[in-house]
XYZ file of C-alpha atoms in Angstrom:
698
model
C 77.793 195.764 -66.016
C 78.071 193.270 -63.126
C 79.847 193.918 -59.850
C 81.239 191.656 -57.121
C 81.257 191.789 -53.310
C 84.099 191.483 -50.809
C 82.784 189.023 -48.241
C 85.207 190.387 -45.647
C 83.737 193.884 -46.006
C 80.191 192.508 -46.042
C 80.911 190.840 -42.704
C 82.507 194.050 -41.424
C 79.392 196.001 -42.381
C 77.310 193.546 -40.332
C 79.593 194.042 -37.317
C 79.194 197.819 -37.575
C 75.419 197.466 -37.917
C 75.209 195.245 -34.806
C 77.419 197.644 -32.809
C 75.321 200.637 -33.835
C 72.151 198.732 -32.892
C 73.527 197.808 -29.459
C 74.456 201.416 -28.731
C 71.041 202.541 -29.970
C 69.223 200.220 -27.547
C 71.396 201.407 -24.659
C 70.776 205.045 -25.604
C 67.023 204.480 -25.806
C 66.942 203.277 -22.185
C 68.961 206.248 -20.921
C 67.079 208.873 -22.944
C 63.726 207.550 -21.707
C 64.927 208.033 -18.106
C 66.416 211.517 -18.658
C 64.409 214.737 -18.662
C 65.048 218.388 -19.365
C 68.028 219.709 -21.275
C 70.069 216.622 -20.434
C 67.515 214.497 -22.273
C 67.692 216.781 -25.297
C 71.487 216.642 -25.328
C 71.476 212.860 -25.140
C 68.840 212.639 -27.862
C 70.962 214.803 -30.182
C 74.180 212.939 -29.363
C 72.443 209.588 -29.664
C 71.031 210.526 -33.061
C 74.535 211.379 -34.300
C 76.051 208.173 -32.888
C 73.309 205.878 -34.165
C 73.041 207.688 -37.500
C 76.799 207.561 -38.013
C 76.768 203.840 -37.266
C 73.970 203.056 -39.737
C 75.498 205.321 -42.380
C 78.930 203.699 -41.890
C 77.402 200.268 -42.400
C 75.824 201.558 -45.612
C 79.065 203.153 -46.813
C 81.146 200.050 -45.989
C 78.563 197.952 -47.824
C 78.944 200.158 -50.892
C 82.739 199.903 -50.664
C 82.333 196.127 -50.497
C 80.749 196.312 -53.980
C 83.329 196.455 -56.770
C 82.700 197.311 -60.449
C 85.188 196.802 -63.296
C 85.687 200.578 -63.269
C 87.138 202.999 -60.739
C 84.668 204.399 -58.250
C 84.314 207.795 -56.510
C 81.528 209.543 -54.568
C 80.143 213.068 -54.555
C 80.971 214.623 -51.145
C 77.869 216.824 -50.804
C 75.465 213.989 -51.629
C 77.334 211.614 -49.312
C 77.032 214.123 -46.448
C 73.336 214.508 -47.240
C 72.882 210.746 -46.826
C 74.644 210.962 -43.438
C 72.299 213.764 -42.322
C 69.278 211.701 -43.376
C 70.622 208.747 -41.332
C 71.037 210.963 -38.245
C 67.540 212.418 -38.642
C 65.990 208.957 -38.975
C 67.967 207.775 -35.919
C 66.901 210.804 -33.906
C 63.275 210.115 -34.791
C 63.645 206.472 -33.732
C 65.254 207.377 -30.395
C 62.590 210.015 -29.731
C 59.787 207.542 -30.407
C 61.340 204.823 -28.239
C 62.019 207.245 -25.362
C 58.369 208.290 -25.145
C 55.597 206.230 -23.586
C 54.768 202.953 -25.310
C 52.476 203.707 -28.301
C 49.566 201.657 -29.564
C 49.882 199.419 -32.625
C 48.722 202.136 -35.039
C 51.267 204.689 -33.839
C 54.000 202.046 -33.831
C 53.211 201.167 -37.451
C 53.221 204.839 -38.478
C 56.573 205.342 -36.782
C 57.997 202.234 -38.465
C 56.879 203.492 -41.887
C 58.412 206.932 -41.271
C 61.685 205.494 -40.029
C 61.821 202.878 -42.820
C 61.354 205.504 -45.493
C 64.099 207.550 -43.841
C 66.543 204.622 -43.921
C 65.656 203.837 -47.536
C 66.104 207.518 -48.423
C 69.532 207.456 -46.807
C 70.527 204.443 -48.908
C 69.287 205.708 -52.250
C 70.742 209.154 -51.555
C 74.061 207.440 -50.903
C 73.701 205.494 -54.175
C 73.072 208.777 -55.964
C 76.471 209.976 -54.705
C 78.234 207.496 -57.013
C 80.001 209.400 -59.827
C 78.904 207.045 -62.619
C 77.661 207.838 -66.115
C 75.135 206.833 -67.067
C 73.556 206.684 -63.560
C 72.362 203.257 -62.439
C 68.798 202.227 -63.075
C 66.727 200.359 -60.497
C 64.536 197.274 -60.536
C 61.158 198.595 -59.353
C 60.191 195.366 -57.609
C 63.438 195.163 -55.627
C 63.154 198.852 -54.706
C 59.703 198.190 -53.274
C 61.020 195.099 -51.496
C 63.952 197.087 -50.031
C 61.575 199.744 -48.711
C 59.322 197.062 -47.242
C 62.337 195.429 -45.576
C 63.379 198.846 -44.219
C 59.919 199.374 -42.716
C 59.907 195.855 -41.259
C 63.396 196.330 -39.806
C 62.322 199.677 -38.347
C 59.244 198.125 -36.766
C 61.401 195.357 -35.304
C 63.876 197.914 -33.951
C 61.144 200.039 -32.357
C 59.405 197.015 -30.830
C 62.672 195.692 -29.402
C 63.559 199.155 -28.151
C 60.295 199.453 -26.231
C 60.688 195.965 -24.789
C 64.307 196.399 -23.708
C 63.624 199.881 -22.301
C 61.471 198.433 -19.520
C 63.463 195.190 -19.059
C 65.347 195.203 -15.761
C 66.389 191.526 -15.664
C 69.909 190.409 -14.840
C 70.663 189.135 -18.360
C 69.747 192.419 -20.045
C 73.146 192.587 -21.809
C 72.570 189.209 -23.442
C 69.089 190.190 -24.549
C 70.400 193.487 -25.880
C 73.106 191.657 -27.890
C 70.544 189.297 -29.440
C 68.272 192.219 -30.265
C 71.206 194.133 -31.755
C 72.115 191.120 -33.896
C 68.539 190.885 -35.184
C 68.386 194.603 -35.898
C 71.855 194.549 -37.534
C 70.794 191.742 -39.849
C 67.680 193.724 -40.724
C 69.675 196.854 -41.567
C 72.063 194.811 -43.733
C 69.112 193.188 -45.455
C 67.779 196.628 -46.350
C 71.139 197.685 -47.775
C 71.945 194.628 -49.828
C 68.391 194.297 -51.157
C 68.598 197.901 -52.302
C 72.050 197.275 -53.827
C 70.607 194.336 -55.732
C 68.021 196.708 -57.214
C 70.762 198.814 -58.843
C 71.609 198.013 -62.454
C 74.722 199.490 -64.105
C 74.807 199.908 -67.872
C 77.606 198.231 -69.888
C 80.320 200.722 -70.663
C 79.519 202.963 -67.671
C 82.379 205.197 -66.646
C 83.442 207.094 -63.504
C 82.841 210.817 -64.047
C 85.248 212.055 -61.346
C 89.046 211.916 -61.143
C 90.432 208.673 -59.781
C 92.297 209.265 -56.549
C 93.364 205.606 -56.416
C 92.205 205.036 -52.836
C 92.003 201.335 -52.016
C 88.327 200.602 -51.247
C 89.196 197.782 -48.843
C 91.420 199.879 -46.596
C 89.060 202.836 -46.852
C 86.297 200.572 -45.518
C 88.597 199.370 -42.715
C 89.382 202.985 -41.762
C 85.694 203.993 -41.790
C 84.788 200.953 -39.664
C 87.579 201.648 -37.177
C 86.572 205.296 -36.726
C 82.911 204.356 -36.398
C 83.541 201.625 -33.809
C 85.792 204.008 -31.895
C 83.038 206.637 -31.950
C 80.407 204.118 -30.835
C 82.715 202.809 -28.105
C 83.333 206.336 -26.844
C 79.592 206.941 -26.814
C 79.055 203.792 -24.727
C 81.830 204.825 -22.334
C 80.316 208.280 -21.805
C 76.874 206.710 -21.457
C 78.137 204.234 -18.841
C 79.817 206.990 -16.819
C 76.707 209.185 -16.996
C 74.450 206.313 -15.912
C 76.691 205.515 -12.955
C 76.840 209.146 -11.883
C 73.053 209.368 -12.190
C 72.669 206.234 -10.060
C 75.030 207.641 -7.428
C 73.100 210.910 -7.320
C 69.804 209.009 -7.113
C 71.211 206.943 -4.271
C 72.333 210.096 -2.434
C 68.921 211.703 -2.942
C 67.163 208.522 -1.824
C 69.326 208.397 1.287
C 68.583 212.018 2.128
C 64.875 211.412 1.456
C 65.079 208.482 3.891
C 66.758 210.702 6.477
C 63.901 213.160 6.040
C 61.481 210.455 7.183
C 63.381 208.647 9.918
C 65.830 209.203 12.722
C 69.351 208.446 11.432
C 70.547 206.877 14.699
C 67.685 204.505 15.490
C 65.842 204.057 12.211
C 62.464 204.895 13.785
C 60.316 207.749 12.499
C 61.386 211.325 13.140
C 59.338 214.257 14.403
C 58.149 215.274 10.956
C 56.831 211.813 10.106
C 55.162 211.509 13.505
C 53.329 214.819 13.144
C 52.164 213.913 9.645
C 50.799 210.595 10.894
C 49.157 212.335 13.867
C 47.505 214.810 11.502
C 46.249 211.884 9.403
C 44.869 210.206 12.524
C 42.940 213.388 13.397
C 41.524 213.548 9.869
C 40.503 209.876 9.963
C 38.789 210.341 13.331
C 36.838 213.317 11.957
C 35.493 210.937 9.301
C 34.387 208.398 11.904
C 37.691 206.629 12.502
C 38.923 205.074 15.727
C 40.286 206.913 18.764
C 44.019 207.083 19.456
C 46.495 208.250 22.067
C 49.946 209.838 22.174
C 52.571 208.596 24.630
C 55.449 211.038 25.111
C 58.480 209.819 27.078
C 62.062 210.522 27.947
C 64.642 208.510 29.824
C 65.489 208.897 33.510
C 69.204 208.715 34.181
C 70.283 208.999 30.565
C 72.403 212.089 31.189
C 74.511 210.209 33.734
C 75.268 207.510 31.157
C 76.324 210.128 28.646
C 78.494 211.959 31.156
C 80.205 208.896 32.629
C 80.545 206.535 29.649
C 80.535 208.999 26.762
C 78.276 209.731 23.839
C 78.967 206.411 22.117
C 77.465 204.542 25.053
C 74.596 207.029 25.145
C 73.884 206.424 21.462
C 73.974 202.662 22.026
C 71.444 203.052 24.830
C 69.166 205.143 22.587
C 69.304 202.436 19.905
C 68.502 199.754 22.483
C 65.515 201.727 23.795
C 64.216 202.218 20.249
C 64.372 198.458 19.653
C 62.487 197.777 22.883
C 59.825 200.288 21.938
C 59.397 198.582 18.567
C 58.927 195.277 20.354
C 56.385 196.697 22.793
C 53.957 198.289 20.336
C 51.626 196.750 17.771
C 52.397 196.703 14.064
C 50.010 199.585 13.335
C 51.386 201.834 16.096
C 54.123 204.363 15.321
C 57.348 204.908 17.273
C 59.279 208.150 16.706
C 62.344 209.789 18.173
C 62.029 213.525 18.660
C 65.690 214.064 19.539
C 68.027 213.373 22.431
C 66.303 210.860 24.713
C 62.744 211.888 23.790
C 60.422 209.385 22.090
C 56.768 209.498 21.102
C 54.325 206.697 20.314
C 51.115 207.058 18.356
C 48.799 204.297 19.592
C 46.060 203.767 17.038
C 42.683 202.043 17.289
C 42.127 202.169 21.048
C 38.755 201.430 22.655
C 39.249 203.107 26.051
C 41.961 205.188 27.798
C 42.860 202.021 29.672
C 44.430 200.680 26.460
C 46.936 203.551 26.514
C 47.674 202.921 30.189
C 48.302 199.249 29.465
C 50.772 200.134 26.718
C 52.504 202.695 28.957
C 52.927 200.046 31.652
C 54.338 197.611 29.097
C 56.774 200.223 27.748
C 57.939 201.181 31.221
C 58.712 197.555 32.084
C 60.485 196.944 28.760
C 62.755 199.963 29.136
C 63.548 199.286 32.800
C 65.009 195.842 32.039
C 68.822 195.899 32.456
C 71.102 195.759 29.421
C 74.833 195.473 28.740
C 76.553 198.248 26.798
C 80.332 198.356 26.357
C 80.720 195.623 28.972
C 78.740 197.689 31.482
C 75.458 196.540 33.018
C 73.176 199.547 32.701
C 69.571 200.356 33.443
C 67.383 203.359 32.733
C 63.747 204.051 33.334
C 61.189 206.132 31.484
C 58.831 208.916 32.471
C 55.792 208.748 30.225
C 53.061 211.281 29.545
C 49.821 209.990 28.017
C 47.198 212.080 26.214
C 44.049 210.548 24.748
C 42.241 212.296 21.940
C 38.823 213.646 22.918
C 36.138 215.723 21.343
C 37.692 218.792 22.926
C 41.141 218.158 21.415
C 41.197 220.573 18.509
C 44.550 219.999 16.836
C 47.570 217.662 16.890
C 49.551 220.456 18.543
C 47.027 220.540 21.407
C 47.382 216.813 21.931
C 51.181 217.070 21.962
C 51.025 219.871 24.540
C 48.805 217.687 26.706
C 51.210 214.746 26.423
C 54.112 217.065 27.250
C 52.363 218.387 30.368
C 51.557 214.830 31.437
C 55.252 213.953 31.047
C 56.181 216.826 33.365
C 53.729 215.496 35.905
C 55.329 212.031 35.688
C 58.714 213.605 36.406
C 57.340 215.634 39.298
C 55.837 212.487 40.778
C 59.227 210.788 41.077
C 59.907 209.542 37.515
C 59.748 205.919 36.338
C 55.994 206.158 35.962
C 53.304 207.255 33.549
C 50.667 209.931 34.004
C 47.624 210.985 32.016
C 46.859 214.552 31.106
C 44.013 216.182 32.958
C 42.573 219.663 33.397
C 44.605 220.320 36.530
C 47.776 220.277 34.436
C 46.610 223.371 32.611
C 47.917 225.372 35.557
C 51.379 224.704 34.230
C 50.402 226.457 31.032
C 49.891 229.607 33.050
C 53.567 229.508 34.020
C 54.456 229.692 30.357
C 52.024 232.543 29.890
C 53.786 234.392 32.694
C 57.110 233.774 30.990
C 55.702 235.202 27.764
C 54.515 238.299 29.654
C 57.962 238.822 31.166
C 59.535 238.411 27.751
C 57.589 241.393 26.391
C 59.477 243.724 28.712
C 62.815 241.907 28.655
C 64.133 244.083 25.807
C 63.286 247.300 27.627
C 64.986 246.063 30.794
C 68.120 245.084 28.854
C 67.853 241.409 29.794
C 68.633 240.053 26.317
C 72.221 239.463 25.223
C 73.815 238.308 21.967
C 76.506 235.683 22.288
C 78.774 234.637 19.454
C 80.127 231.263 18.391
C 83.115 231.238 16.004
C 82.818 229.530 12.636
C 86.235 228.427 11.430
C 88.083 226.895 8.524
C 88.985 223.455 9.858
C 92.359 223.162 8.142
C 93.755 226.517 9.252
C 91.609 227.677 12.176
C 90.896 230.921 10.295
C 87.638 232.550 11.395
C 85.101 232.519 8.543
C 82.184 233.950 10.497
C 80.376 234.303 13.790
C 77.037 232.733 14.627
C 74.808 234.799 16.914
C 72.434 233.490 19.560
C 70.090 235.367 21.891
C 70.267 234.628 25.625
C 67.770 235.883 28.178
C 69.126 236.869 31.582
C 65.894 236.584 33.559
C 66.269 238.129 37.038
C 64.402 235.325 38.783
C 65.045 232.332 36.528
C 68.654 232.922 35.491
C 69.874 232.380 31.912
C 67.091 231.056 29.690
C 68.083 229.286 26.477
C 66.555 230.452 23.165
C 65.231 226.910 22.679
C 62.923 227.662 25.645
C 61.762 231.230 25.079
C 61.814 231.507 21.262
C 58.867 229.058 20.843
C 57.021 230.991 23.561
C 57.793 234.260 21.772
C 56.418 232.844 18.527
C 53.189 231.766 20.203
C 52.864 235.015 22.172
C 53.474 237.252 19.144
C 56.627 238.891 20.512
C 58.995 237.126 18.129
C 59.151 240.126 15.779
C 60.366 242.397 18.571
C 62.985 239.851 19.703
C 64.167 239.270 16.119
C 64.362 242.999 15.386
C 66.436 243.509 18.526
C 68.788 240.672 17.545
C 69.246 242.067 14.013
C 69.859 245.595 15.330
C 72.317 244.400 17.980
C 74.221 242.172 15.527
C 74.535 244.931 12.904
C 75.592 247.491 15.513
C 78.274 245.161 16.829
C 79.440 244.343 13.285
C 79.762 248.071 12.596
C 81.931 248.464 15.696
C 84.173 245.655 14.525
C 84.361 247.181 11.044
C 85.434 250.510 12.514
C 88.296 248.718 14.287
C 89.218 246.516 11.256
C 88.485 243.245 13.073
C 85.099 242.392 11.545
C 84.465 238.728 10.674
C 83.738 237.924 7.008
C 80.131 236.956 7.832
C 77.835 237.187 10.820
C 74.980 234.658 11.003
C 71.575 235.541 12.457
C 68.796 233.021 13.010
C 65.390 233.471 11.378
C 62.241 232.065 12.998
C 59.006 230.977 11.404
C 57.027 233.860 12.895
C 59.205 236.519 11.272
C 57.838 235.745 7.826
C 54.364 236.751 8.931
C 55.544 240.321 8.400
C 55.722 239.535 4.662
C 57.594 241.999 2.436
C 58.160 244.298 5.426
C 60.688 241.774 6.726
C 63.139 242.485 3.871
C 62.585 246.245 4.210
C 63.377 246.099 7.923
C 66.549 244.128 7.252
C 67.591 246.591 4.542
C 66.954 249.594 6.799
C 69.020 248.030 9.589
C 71.922 247.320 7.217
C 71.840 250.877 5.882
C 71.756 252.401 9.375
C 74.958 250.636 10.279
C 76.679 250.778 6.855
C 76.750 246.985 6.527
C 77.084 245.333 3.105
C 74.268 242.775 2.630
C 76.670 239.933 1.841
C 78.266 240.326 5.287
C 75.032 239.082 6.913
C 73.842 235.496 6.695
C 70.282 234.562 7.651
C 69.964 231.042 9.067
C 66.789 229.009 8.540
C 65.752 225.701 10.030
C 64.660 223.370 7.245
C 60.930 223.525 8.140
C 61.122 227.333 8.211
C 62.732 227.457 4.762
C 60.175 225.046 3.315
C 57.266 227.037 4.714
C 58.823 230.296 3.501
C 59.314 228.896 -0.006
C 55.712 227.701 -0.085
C 53.808 230.461 1.728
C 56.081 233.509 1.756
C 57.883 233.209 -1.577
C 57.749 236.986 -2.187
C 59.380 237.761 1.167
C 62.060 235.153 0.529
C 62.707 236.568 -2.934
C 62.933 240.092 -1.509
C 65.643 238.938 0.890
C 67.476 237.234 -1.946
C 67.235 240.387 -4.084
C 68.607 242.387 -1.168
C 71.798 240.345 -1.395
C 71.979 238.820 2.076
C 73.391 235.311 2.375
C 71.162 232.406 3.355
C 71.938 229.180 5.164
C 70.013 226.080 6.234
C 70.707 224.741 9.732
C 70.413 221.160 11.018
C 70.658 219.884 7.435
C 70.087 216.143 7.251
C 68.080 215.797 10.465
C 64.727 217.071 9.246
C 63.208 217.551 5.825
C 66.373 217.762 3.666
C 64.278 218.385 0.562
C 66.326 218.858 -2.573
C 63.272 220.332 -4.315
C 62.874 223.129 -1.767
C 66.602 223.863 -1.793
C 66.488 224.149 -5.587
C 63.573 226.604 -5.426
C 65.112 228.560 -2.540
C 68.875 228.478 -3.167
C 71.158 229.044 -0.190
C 74.846 229.795 0.218
C 75.559 227.382 3.079
C 74.221 224.092 4.411
C 74.916 223.481 8.075
C 75.243 219.749 8.738
C 73.210 218.701 11.776
C 75.073 218.210 15.037
C 73.350 214.837 15.485
C 74.967 213.558 12.275
C 78.350 214.953 13.283
C 78.087 213.315 16.700
C 77.128 209.958 15.209
C 79.564 209.951 12.281
C 82.435 208.480 14.308
C 80.474 205.418 15.441
C 77.597 205.061 13.005
C 78.269 204.285 9.347
C 74.853 205.601 8.304
C 75.550 208.976 9.902
C 78.967 209.110 8.238
C 77.414 208.389 4.857
C 74.791 211.039 5.531
C 77.515 213.617 6.214
C 79.288 212.772 2.963
C 75.991 212.814 1.073
C 75.182 216.247 2.510
C 78.550 217.581 1.333
C 77.901 216.118 -2.118
C 74.437 217.659 -2.315
C 75.788 221.050 -1.221
C 78.487 220.866 -3.892
C 75.897 220.032 -6.549
C 73.791 222.991 -5.404
C 76.806 225.323 -5.434
C 76.653 225.878 -1.667
C 79.252 225.738 1.084
C 78.994 223.279 3.971
C 79.658 223.923 7.647
C 79.344 221.299 10.365
C 77.654 222.093 13.665
C 78.443 220.648 17.080
C 82.075 219.612 16.484
C 83.401 218.453 19.863
C 86.556 216.475 19.111
C 89.579 216.572 16.873
C 88.564 213.212 15.396
C 85.295 214.721 14.230
C 87.140 217.676 12.700
C 89.533 215.357 10.828
C 86.639 213.238 9.544
C 84.744 216.301 8.318
C 87.784 217.625 6.480
C 88.268 214.248 4.795
C 84.569 214.207 3.861
C 84.964 217.538 2.052
C 83.444 219.803 4.715
C 85.876 222.679 5.134
C 84.135 224.744 7.845
C 82.848 223.894 11.311
C 81.689 225.269 14.636
C 81.264 223.760 18.075
C 82.836 223.389 21.482
C 86.071 222.041 19.946
C 86.675 225.541 18.608
C 85.599 227.284 21.794
C 82.444 228.166 23.745
C 79.891 230.861 22.982
C 81.456 234.278 23.588
C 80.277 237.650 24.783
C 80.825 240.626 22.471
C 83.985 241.601 24.371
C 85.378 238.070 24.247
C 84.541 237.841 20.535
C 86.391 241.122 19.934
C 89.546 239.714 21.502
C 89.231 236.565 19.416
C 88.737 238.506 16.186
C 91.957 240.401 16.739
C 93.858 237.139 16.369
C 91.682 236.077 13.367
C 92.512 232.439 14.129
C 90.930 229.944 16.514
C 93.150 227.500 18.354
C 91.051 224.397 19.131
C 90.898 223.306 22.749
C 93.069 220.364 23.687
C 89.990 218.684 25.063
C 86.539 219.494 23.820
C 84.008 220.302 26.468
C 81.439 217.641 27.085
C 78.130 218.302 25.528
C 75.160 219.029 27.733
C 72.745 216.401 26.490
C 69.954 217.734 28.669
C 69.397 220.426 26.053
C 69.030 217.841 23.314
């Protein structure tokens, strides 16, 4: 019995085969770049999409073949052929998504996939309800299997090639490859169909439902193309989202290495490079020097012309520093108006002095900012590495002391470190000694800064900060005495006092029904040296004052959190098991490591005040704020912005998706009594004019 073909349906089967091949190549690229459960999901979905496309081509090709008798197909066997097609497709996508194999492995994969495709076809042929069943020409069967293996090898080879092709005309190449693969799949099908021989007088063994084969083929093709199109749409959306997330991560990684305002290196990068320079010198490398400087008269520019002009001056100074140093030297901004230069490969200390002189002259040259002719100078401290310099921290201390000497000598000059400057260290030692008894004398005080919901002004928490009322020195900021406490070993006593005082005050507020939802307490690096005892001390303090753990939020600087996750993981886990909240401060200005945040999940990310301050004038800072909000959302954390000074900043943050903020716009730091009065109203009314920021503390 001889059959005939509908050329329209044959052409339609080719279109479906090409479409399925195009989607398969696109899926192979995405699956190879996706890892974890997402990769498994895409592999399974891709196998179904590709398998359905190949099977539909096969089914349409069979519908294109007409015998003089009615035709019908066994449902179970037909479904089995579809499953075989999906399994073969899944195998092909898995092979292509792995690393490029050698010729032997590629041939083995082609044989396996080819046999799978041939099995799908002959299983589909077996679904025909015909008696007697068709017989097959052995030679053509062998040829069809060989064509299937060849087509599979071509598909795998093209898949590997297109997977790593990043040229602009990738779509055109993918279309040509899909056309070649589609022709190969059709060749397999129609060669195998030619191998089938139907006996004269064969009959259909199933009831005739009188379904028009042509329109059935059209319906199958339409559903298949719709399915493949939907797959491509989902794939395109997923790829774009992945690219956006990669771009956000890359931007945050860049922020972790450089200063967002000036583009020069940040403190972290500088210290890493300084450590590398020490290591290289220990192996016989060249000497080097550190130049530490800040600007004379910068505060007056900030106070008179505003922060925008101050930022413009900082950018101008950074550019002049870049122009003054050699290509292998490193310029870094430490914050505010502080810069550091690592001068590599110096022969004598005179080389550092020459560079300091050059930098001083470059910075002192007048410049025009916002139509104002301005000039600043620089005080520079220089420290050369010697055999007695033990660590990078020692060299930085020496450069810092030399900078103080330059300021004491009238500014606008540079000074080298020498042994006489060590006397200044003794002043810090005295301060550390006084700090040991400050708690007993009642000189420490907790002050509170409100954290508010920007849209409503509702208080969402209070941030605590320790102030030291020194009898002879006045109020000393925590930025001054906390580092001294860490070095002197008294940080645990100061931190314990702060925790006890905060919990006691929270209990008082609870007793009077005015307690804030959360109270935030800073955590320093030195506290983790207590190990597991740290969590036990926190728990005991909470229990003494009847405080629920989730009412207390521990705030970590990014370097502290990273070190805790790496060195004190058990202590960090104990705090997490206790149920206290955790937050990262100054997010976006330091490390901003997504990996560490994933391993040490937090409830809040506090956007750095430097990014908030720059967001209104610097597009990079604005993008960094939005990226930080996006990262926090992906990590399931809240965001709160620090250092909000103006209504414009508050409006921008709300538009960027940051719902909480703190800063002078919402009021100054408060004593416990002042905070109590504020909590009774439960709402903060922003000041009409935000107080100007004291940049000297930057």
